[in-house]
C-alpha atoms as a PDB file:
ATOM      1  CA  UNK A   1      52.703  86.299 -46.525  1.00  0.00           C
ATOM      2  CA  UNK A   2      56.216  87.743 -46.174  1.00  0.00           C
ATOM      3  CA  UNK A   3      57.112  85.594 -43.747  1.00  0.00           C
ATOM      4  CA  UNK A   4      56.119  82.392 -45.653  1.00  0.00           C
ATOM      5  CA  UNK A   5      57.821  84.317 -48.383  1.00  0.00           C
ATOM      6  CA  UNK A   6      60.873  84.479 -46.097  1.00  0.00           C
ATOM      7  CA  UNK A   7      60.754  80.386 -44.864  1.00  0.00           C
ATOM      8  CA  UNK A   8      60.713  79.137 -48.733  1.00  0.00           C
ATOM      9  CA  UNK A   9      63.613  81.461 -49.337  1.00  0.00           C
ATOM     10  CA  UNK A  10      65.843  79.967 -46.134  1.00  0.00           C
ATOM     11  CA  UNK A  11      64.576  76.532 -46.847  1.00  0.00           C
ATOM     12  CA  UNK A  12      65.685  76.922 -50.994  1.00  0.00           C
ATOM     13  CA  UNK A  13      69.166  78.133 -49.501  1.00  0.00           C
ATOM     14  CA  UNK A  14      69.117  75.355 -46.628  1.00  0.00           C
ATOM     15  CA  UNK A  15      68.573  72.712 -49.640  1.00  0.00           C
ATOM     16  CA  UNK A  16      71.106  74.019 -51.903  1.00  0.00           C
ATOM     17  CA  UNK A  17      73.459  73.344 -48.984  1.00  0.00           C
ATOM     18  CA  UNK A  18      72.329  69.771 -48.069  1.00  0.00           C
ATOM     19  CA  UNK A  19      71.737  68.887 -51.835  1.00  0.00           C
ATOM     20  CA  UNK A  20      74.627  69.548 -53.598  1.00  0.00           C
ATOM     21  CA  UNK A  21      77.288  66.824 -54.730  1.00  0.00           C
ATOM     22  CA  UNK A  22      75.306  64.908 -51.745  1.00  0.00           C
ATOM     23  CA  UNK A  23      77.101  61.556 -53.366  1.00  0.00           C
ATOM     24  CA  UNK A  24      80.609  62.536 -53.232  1.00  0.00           C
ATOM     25  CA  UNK A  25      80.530  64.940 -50.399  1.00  0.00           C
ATOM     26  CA  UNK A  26      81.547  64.676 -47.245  1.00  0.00           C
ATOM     27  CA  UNK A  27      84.449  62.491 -49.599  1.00  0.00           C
ATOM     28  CA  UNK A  28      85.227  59.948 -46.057  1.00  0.00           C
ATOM     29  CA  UNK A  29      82.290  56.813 -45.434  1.00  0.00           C
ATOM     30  CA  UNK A  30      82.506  56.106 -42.123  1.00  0.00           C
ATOM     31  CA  UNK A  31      82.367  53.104 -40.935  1.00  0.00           C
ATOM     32  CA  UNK A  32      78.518  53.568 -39.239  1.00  0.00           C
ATOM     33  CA  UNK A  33      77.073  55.421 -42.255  1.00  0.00           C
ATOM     34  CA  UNK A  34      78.301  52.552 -44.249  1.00  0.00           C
ATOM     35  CA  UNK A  35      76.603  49.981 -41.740  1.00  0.00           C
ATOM     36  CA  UNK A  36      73.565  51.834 -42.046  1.00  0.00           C
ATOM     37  CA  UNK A  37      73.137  51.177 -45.430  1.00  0.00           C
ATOM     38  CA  UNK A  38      74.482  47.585 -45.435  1.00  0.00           C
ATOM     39  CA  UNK A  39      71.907  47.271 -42.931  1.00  0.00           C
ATOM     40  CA  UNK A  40      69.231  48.740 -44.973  1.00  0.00           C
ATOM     41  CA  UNK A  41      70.077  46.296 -47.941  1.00  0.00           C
ATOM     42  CA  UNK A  42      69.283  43.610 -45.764  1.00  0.00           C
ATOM     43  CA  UNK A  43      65.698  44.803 -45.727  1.00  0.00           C
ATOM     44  CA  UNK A  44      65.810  46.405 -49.332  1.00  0.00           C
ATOM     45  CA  UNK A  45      66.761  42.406 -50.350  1.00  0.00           C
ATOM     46  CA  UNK A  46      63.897  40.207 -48.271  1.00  0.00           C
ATOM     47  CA  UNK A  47      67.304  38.888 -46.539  1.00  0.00           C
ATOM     48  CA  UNK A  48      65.817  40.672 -43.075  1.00  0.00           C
ATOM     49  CA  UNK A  49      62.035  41.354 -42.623  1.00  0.00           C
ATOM     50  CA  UNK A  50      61.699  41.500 -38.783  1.00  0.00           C
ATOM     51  CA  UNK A  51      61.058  45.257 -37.496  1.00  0.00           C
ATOM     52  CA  UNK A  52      60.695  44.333 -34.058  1.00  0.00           C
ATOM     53  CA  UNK A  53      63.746  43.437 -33.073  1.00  0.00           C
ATOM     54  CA  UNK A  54      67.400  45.052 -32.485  1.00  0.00           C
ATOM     55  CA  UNK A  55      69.467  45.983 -35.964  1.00  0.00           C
ATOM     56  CA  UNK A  56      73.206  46.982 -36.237  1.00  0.00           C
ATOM     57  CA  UNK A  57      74.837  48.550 -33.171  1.00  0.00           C
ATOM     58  CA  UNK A  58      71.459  47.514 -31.582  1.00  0.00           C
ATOM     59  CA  UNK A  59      69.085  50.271 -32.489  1.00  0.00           C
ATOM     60  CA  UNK A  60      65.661  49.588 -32.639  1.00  0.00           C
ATOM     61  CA  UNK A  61      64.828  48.128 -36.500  1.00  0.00           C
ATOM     62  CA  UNK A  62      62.227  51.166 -36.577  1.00  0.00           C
ATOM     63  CA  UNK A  63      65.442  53.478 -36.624  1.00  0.00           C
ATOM     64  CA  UNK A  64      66.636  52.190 -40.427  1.00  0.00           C
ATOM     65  CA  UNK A  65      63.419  52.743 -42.081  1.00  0.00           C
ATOM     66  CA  UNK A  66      64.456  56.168 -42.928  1.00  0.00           C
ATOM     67  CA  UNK A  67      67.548  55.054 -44.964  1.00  0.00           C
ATOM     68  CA  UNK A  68      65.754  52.075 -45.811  1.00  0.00           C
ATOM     69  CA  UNK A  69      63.062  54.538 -47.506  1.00  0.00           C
ATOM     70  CA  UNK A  70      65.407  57.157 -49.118  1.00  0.00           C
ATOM     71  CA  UNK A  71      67.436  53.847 -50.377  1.00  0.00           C
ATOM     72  CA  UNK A  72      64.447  52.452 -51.995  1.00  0.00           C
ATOM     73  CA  UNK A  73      63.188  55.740 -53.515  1.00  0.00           C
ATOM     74  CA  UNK A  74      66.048  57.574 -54.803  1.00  0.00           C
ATOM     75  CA  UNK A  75      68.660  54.363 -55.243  1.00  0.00           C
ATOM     76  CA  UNK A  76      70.606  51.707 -53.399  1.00  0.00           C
ATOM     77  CA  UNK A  77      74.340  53.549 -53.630  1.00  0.00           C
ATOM     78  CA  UNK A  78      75.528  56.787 -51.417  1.00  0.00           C
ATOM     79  CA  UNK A  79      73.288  59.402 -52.666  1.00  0.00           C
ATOM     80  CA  UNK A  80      70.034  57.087 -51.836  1.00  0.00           C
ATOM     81  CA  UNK A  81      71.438  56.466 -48.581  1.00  0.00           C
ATOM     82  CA  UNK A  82      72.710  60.152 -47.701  1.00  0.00           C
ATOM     83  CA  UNK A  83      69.158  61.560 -49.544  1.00  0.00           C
ATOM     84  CA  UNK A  84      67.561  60.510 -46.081  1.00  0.00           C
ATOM     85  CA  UNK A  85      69.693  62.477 -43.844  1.00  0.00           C
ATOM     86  CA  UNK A  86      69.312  65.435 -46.277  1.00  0.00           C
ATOM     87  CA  UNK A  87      65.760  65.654 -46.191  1.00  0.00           C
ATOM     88  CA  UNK A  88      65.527  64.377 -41.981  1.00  0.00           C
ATOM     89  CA  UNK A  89      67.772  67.988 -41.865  1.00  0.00           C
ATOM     90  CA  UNK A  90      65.501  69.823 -44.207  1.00  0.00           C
ATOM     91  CA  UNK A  91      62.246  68.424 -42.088  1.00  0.00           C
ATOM     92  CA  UNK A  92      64.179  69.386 -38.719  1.00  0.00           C
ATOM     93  CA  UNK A  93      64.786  73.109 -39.948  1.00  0.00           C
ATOM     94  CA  UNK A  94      61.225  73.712 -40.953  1.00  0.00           C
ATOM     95  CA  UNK A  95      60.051  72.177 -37.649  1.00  0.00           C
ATOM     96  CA  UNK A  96      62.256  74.370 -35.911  1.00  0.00           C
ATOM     97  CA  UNK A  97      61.101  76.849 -37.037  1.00  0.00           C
ATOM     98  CA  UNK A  98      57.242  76.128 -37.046  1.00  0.00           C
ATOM     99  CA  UNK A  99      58.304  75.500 -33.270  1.00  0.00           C
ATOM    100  CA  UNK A 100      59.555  78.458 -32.179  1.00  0.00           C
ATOM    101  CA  UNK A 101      56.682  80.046 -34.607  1.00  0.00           C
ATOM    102  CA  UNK A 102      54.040  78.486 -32.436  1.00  0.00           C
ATOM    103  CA  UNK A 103      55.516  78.496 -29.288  1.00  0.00           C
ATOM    104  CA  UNK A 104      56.260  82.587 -28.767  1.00  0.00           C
ATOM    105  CA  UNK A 105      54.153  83.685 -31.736  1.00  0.00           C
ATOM    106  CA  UNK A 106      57.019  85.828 -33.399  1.00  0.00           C
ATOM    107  CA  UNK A 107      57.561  84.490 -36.956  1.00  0.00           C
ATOM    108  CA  UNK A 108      61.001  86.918 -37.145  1.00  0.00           C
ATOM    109  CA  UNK A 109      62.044  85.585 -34.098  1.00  0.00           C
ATOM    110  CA  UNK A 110      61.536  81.651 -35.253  1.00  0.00           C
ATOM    111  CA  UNK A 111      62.926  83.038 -39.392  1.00  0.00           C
ATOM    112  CA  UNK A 112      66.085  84.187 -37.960  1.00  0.00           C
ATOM    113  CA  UNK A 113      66.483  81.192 -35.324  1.00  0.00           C
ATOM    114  CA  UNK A 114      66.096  78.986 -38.513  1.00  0.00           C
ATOM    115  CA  UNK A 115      68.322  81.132 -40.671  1.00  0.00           C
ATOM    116  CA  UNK A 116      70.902  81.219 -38.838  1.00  0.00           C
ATOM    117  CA  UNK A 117      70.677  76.918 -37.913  1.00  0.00           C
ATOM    118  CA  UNK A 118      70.462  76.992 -41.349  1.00  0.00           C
ATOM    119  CA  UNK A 119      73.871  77.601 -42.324  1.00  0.00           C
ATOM    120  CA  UNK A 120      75.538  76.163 -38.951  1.00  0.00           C
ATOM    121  CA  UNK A 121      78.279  73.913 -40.113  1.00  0.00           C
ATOM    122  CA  UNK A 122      77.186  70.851 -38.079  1.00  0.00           C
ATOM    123  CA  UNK A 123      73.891  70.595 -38.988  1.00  0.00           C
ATOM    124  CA  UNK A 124      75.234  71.083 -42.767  1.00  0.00           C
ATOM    125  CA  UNK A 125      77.328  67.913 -41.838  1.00  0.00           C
ATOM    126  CA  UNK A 126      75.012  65.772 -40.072  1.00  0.00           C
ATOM    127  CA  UNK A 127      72.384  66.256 -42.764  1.00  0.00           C
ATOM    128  CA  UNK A 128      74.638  64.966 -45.209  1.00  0.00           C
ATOM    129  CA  UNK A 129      75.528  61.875 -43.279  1.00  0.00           C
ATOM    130  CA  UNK A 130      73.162  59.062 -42.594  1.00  0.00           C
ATOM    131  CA  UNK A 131      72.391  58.180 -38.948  1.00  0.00           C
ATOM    132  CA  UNK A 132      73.011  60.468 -36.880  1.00  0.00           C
ATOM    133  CA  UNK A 133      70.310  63.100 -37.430  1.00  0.00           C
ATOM    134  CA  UNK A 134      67.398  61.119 -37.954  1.00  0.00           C
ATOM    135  CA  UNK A 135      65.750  61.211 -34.646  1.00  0.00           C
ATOM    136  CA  UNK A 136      65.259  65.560 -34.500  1.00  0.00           C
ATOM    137  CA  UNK A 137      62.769  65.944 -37.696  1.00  0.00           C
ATOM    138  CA  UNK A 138      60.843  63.262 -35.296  1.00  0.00           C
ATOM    139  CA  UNK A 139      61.239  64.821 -32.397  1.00  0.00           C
ATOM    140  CA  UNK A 140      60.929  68.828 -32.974  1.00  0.00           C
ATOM    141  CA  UNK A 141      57.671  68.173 -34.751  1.00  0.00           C
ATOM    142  CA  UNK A 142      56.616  65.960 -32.054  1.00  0.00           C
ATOM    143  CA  UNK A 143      57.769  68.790 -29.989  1.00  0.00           C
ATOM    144  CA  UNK A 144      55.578  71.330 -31.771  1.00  0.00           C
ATOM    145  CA  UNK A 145      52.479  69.322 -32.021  1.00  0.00           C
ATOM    146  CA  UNK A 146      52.973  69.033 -28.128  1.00  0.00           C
ATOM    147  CA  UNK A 147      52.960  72.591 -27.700  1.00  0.00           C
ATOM    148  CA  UNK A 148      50.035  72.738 -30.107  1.00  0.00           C
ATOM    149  CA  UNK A 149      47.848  70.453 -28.537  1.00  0.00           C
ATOM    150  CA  UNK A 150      48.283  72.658 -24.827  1.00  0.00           C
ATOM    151  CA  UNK A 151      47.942  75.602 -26.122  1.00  0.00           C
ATOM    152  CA  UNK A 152      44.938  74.757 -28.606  1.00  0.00           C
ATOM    153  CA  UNK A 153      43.755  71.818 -26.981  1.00  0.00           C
ATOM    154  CA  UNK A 154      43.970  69.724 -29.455  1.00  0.00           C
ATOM    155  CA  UNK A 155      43.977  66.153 -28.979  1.00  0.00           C
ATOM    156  CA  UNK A 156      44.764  65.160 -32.510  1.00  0.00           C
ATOM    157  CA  UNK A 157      47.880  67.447 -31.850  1.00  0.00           C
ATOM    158  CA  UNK A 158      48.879  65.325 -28.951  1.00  0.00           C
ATOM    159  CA  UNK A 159      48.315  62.217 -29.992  1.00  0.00           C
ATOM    160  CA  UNK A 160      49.933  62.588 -33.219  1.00  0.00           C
ATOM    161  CA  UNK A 161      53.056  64.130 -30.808  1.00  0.00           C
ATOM    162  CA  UNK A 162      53.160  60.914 -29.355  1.00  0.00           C
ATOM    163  CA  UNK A 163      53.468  58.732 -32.200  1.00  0.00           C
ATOM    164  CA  UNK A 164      56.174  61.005 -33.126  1.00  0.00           C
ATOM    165  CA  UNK A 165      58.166  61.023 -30.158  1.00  0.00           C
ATOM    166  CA  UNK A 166      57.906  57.397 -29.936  1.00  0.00           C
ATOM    167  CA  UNK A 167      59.692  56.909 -33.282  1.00  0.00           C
ATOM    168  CA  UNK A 168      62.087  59.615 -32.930  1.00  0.00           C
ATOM    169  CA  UNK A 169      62.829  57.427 -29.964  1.00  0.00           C
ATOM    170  CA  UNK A 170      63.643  54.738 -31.743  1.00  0.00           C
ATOM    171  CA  UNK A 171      65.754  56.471 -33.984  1.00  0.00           C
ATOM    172  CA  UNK A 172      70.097  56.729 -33.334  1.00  0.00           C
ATOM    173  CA  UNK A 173      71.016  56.864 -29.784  1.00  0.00           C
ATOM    174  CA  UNK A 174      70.886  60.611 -29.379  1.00  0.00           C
ATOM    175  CA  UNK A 175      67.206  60.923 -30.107  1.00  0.00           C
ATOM    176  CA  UNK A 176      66.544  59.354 -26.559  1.00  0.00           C
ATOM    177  CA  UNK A 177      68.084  62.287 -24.944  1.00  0.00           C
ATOM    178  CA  UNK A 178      64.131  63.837 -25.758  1.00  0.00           C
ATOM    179  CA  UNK A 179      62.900  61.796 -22.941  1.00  0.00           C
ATOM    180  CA  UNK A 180      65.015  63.593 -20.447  1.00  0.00           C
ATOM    181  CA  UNK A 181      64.169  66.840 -22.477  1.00  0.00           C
ATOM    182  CA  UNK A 182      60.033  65.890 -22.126  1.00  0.00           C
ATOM    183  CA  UNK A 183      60.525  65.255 -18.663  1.00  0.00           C
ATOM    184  CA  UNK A 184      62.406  68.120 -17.200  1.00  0.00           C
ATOM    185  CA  UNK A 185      60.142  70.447 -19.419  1.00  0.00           C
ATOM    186  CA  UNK A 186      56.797  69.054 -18.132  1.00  0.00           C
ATOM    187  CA  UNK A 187      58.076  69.340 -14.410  1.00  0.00           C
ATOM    188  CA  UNK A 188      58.375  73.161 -15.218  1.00  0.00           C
ATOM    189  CA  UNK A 189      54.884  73.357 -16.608  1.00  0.00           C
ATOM    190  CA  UNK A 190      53.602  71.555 -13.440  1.00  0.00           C
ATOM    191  CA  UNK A 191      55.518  73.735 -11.413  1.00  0.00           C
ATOM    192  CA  UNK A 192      55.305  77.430 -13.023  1.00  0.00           C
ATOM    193  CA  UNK A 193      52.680  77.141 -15.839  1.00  0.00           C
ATOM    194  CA  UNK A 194      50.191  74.711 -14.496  1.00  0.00           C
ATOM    195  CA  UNK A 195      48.055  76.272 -16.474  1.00  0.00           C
ATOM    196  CA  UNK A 196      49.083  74.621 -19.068  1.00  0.00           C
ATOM    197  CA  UNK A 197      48.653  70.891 -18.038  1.00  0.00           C
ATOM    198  CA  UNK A 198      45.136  71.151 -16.245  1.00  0.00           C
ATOM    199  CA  UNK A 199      42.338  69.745 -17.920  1.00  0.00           C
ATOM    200  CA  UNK A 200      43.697  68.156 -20.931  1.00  0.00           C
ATOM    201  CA  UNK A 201      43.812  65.136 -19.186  1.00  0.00           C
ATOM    202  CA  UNK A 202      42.115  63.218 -22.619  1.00  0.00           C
ATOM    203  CA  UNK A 203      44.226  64.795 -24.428  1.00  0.00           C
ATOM    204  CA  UNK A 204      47.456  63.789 -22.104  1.00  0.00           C
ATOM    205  CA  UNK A 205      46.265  60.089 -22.299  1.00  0.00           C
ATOM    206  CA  UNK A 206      46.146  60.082 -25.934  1.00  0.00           C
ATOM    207  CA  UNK A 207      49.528  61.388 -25.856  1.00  0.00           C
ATOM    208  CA  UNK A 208      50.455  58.397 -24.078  1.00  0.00           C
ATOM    209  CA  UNK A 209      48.186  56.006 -26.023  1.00  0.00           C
ATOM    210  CA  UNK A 210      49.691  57.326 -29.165  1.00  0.00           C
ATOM    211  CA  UNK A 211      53.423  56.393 -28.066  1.00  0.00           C
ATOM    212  CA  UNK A 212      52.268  52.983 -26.848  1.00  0.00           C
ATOM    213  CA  UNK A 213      50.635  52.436 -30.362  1.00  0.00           C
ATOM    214  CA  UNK A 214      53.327  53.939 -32.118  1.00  0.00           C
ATOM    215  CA  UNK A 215      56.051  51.507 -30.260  1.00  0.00           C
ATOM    216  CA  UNK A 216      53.812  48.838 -30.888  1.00  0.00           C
ATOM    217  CA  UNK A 217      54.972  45.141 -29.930  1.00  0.00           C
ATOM    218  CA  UNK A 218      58.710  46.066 -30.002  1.00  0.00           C
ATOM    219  CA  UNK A 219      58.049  47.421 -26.165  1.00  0.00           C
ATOM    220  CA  UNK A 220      57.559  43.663 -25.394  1.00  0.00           C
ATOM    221  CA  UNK A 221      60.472  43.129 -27.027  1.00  0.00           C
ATOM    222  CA  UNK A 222      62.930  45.197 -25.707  1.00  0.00           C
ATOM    223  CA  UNK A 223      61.209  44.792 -21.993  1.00  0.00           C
ATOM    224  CA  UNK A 224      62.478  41.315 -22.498  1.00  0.00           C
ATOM    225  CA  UNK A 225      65.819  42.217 -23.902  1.00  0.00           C
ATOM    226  CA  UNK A 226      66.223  45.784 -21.982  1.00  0.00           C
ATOM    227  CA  UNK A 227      69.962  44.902 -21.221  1.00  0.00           C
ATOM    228  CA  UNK A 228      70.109  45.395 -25.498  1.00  0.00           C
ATOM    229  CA  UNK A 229      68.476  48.038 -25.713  1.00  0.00           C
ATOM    230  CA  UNK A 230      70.746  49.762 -22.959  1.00  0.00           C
ATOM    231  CA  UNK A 231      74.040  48.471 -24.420  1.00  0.00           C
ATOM    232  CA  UNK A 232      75.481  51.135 -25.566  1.00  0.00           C
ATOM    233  CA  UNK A 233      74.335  53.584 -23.071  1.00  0.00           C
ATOM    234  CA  UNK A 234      75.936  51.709 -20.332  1.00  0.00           C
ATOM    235  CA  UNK A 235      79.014  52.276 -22.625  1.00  0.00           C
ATOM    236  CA  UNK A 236      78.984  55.907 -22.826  1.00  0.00           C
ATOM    237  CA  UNK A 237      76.971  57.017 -19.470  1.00  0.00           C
ATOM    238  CA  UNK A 238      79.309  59.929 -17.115  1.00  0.00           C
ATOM    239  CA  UNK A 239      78.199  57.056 -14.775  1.00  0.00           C
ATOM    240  CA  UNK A 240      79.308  54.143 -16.363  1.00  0.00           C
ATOM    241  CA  UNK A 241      83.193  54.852 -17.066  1.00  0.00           C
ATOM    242  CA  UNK A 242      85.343  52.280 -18.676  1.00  0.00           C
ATOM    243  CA  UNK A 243      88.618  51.918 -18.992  1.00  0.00           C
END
């Protein structure tokens, strides 16, 4: 009880700090914020309607519903479009810390983790922007229903993780980093906790069946039109330098 006592109080604070003047503050509208929300008009209006396709900057449609959704609810201006990033951030801090919670079992441990990402300036900043933090409320919980679903066995858990991770994936660019994440963390398991892996192999394909569902037709799409999809990676890859 304290420690749910303890969560409401960070997450009032965390609000407060995401909430306040959210239309005129930060006071500078970047130039990808603002195409965001241009691009979320388009959908808000009837003008666009097709969701499995490529949108601005080509990301995935799927990544503007959540500015397309905090437009529609709470008003097509600034503080409808920066409303979504506000509450993506509040979503991402009480994953975190329902995360950590699960994963090591020590609620003080995952309080003060989310205390103290609570009041870090750039998370402050990027959940008062719109874009850039959308994919991490998608992926942490996706992320702790994963753990969830080994630990427990659950296979609601990991199916529901899937769908998750698939449209956290689909989210801004940096969300697609979690793939790299999922991978290097399941060759771990397989390698030092196998324990964790072996037999929750229906659970594992509803994982997998869940993603598929979850990017629906759009993975025919963009297996069509991968060199899209890749664009800007290719851009900013260590790999791939430009001139």
């Amino acid at each position: 009880m304290v420690a749910l006592l303890a969560l409401g109080v960070i997450m009032v604070g965390a609000a407060w700090l995401r909430l306040t003047h959210l239309d005129t503050l930060p006071a500078d509208l970047h130039g990808d914020m603002a195409s965001y929300g241009l691009q979320a008009r388009e959908y808000l209006s009837g003008r666009e309607w097709r969701i499995f396709r490529e949108g601005w900057a080509n990301i995935p449609a799927v990544g503007y519903f959540p500015s397309i959704a905090s437009m529609a609810l709470f008003g097509d201006n600034l503080l409808g479009l920066n409303m979504g990033a506000a509450l993506g951030g509040l979503l991402s801090l009480l994953g975190f810390c329902l995360l950590l919670w699960r994963l090591f079992g020590r609620p003080g441990l995952a309080l003060l983790a989310t205390a103290i990402l609570a009041i870090t300036i750039p998370h402050i900043h990027f959940s008062r922007i719109a874009a850039y933090i959308d994919p991490w409320p998608w992926s942490l919980w996706a992320a702790l229903f994963l753990v969830d679903g080994l630990l427990a066995r659950r296979t609601f858990s990991l199916a529901l993780a899937g769908v998750l991770l698939a449209l956290g994936g689909q989210m801004y660019y940096a969300g697609r980093v979690v793939f790299l994440i999922l991978a290097v963390s399941v060759a771990y398991l397989w390698l030092f906790h196998r324990a964790w892996l072996t037999g929750r192999g229906r659970g594992l394909l509803l994982f997998a069946l869940g993603f598929l569902v979850a990017v629906g037709p759009a993975a025919v799409y963009f297996a069509r039109h991968f060199d899209i999809l890749m664009e800007r990676s290719r851009v900013v890859f260590c790999s791939t330098p430009t001139s």
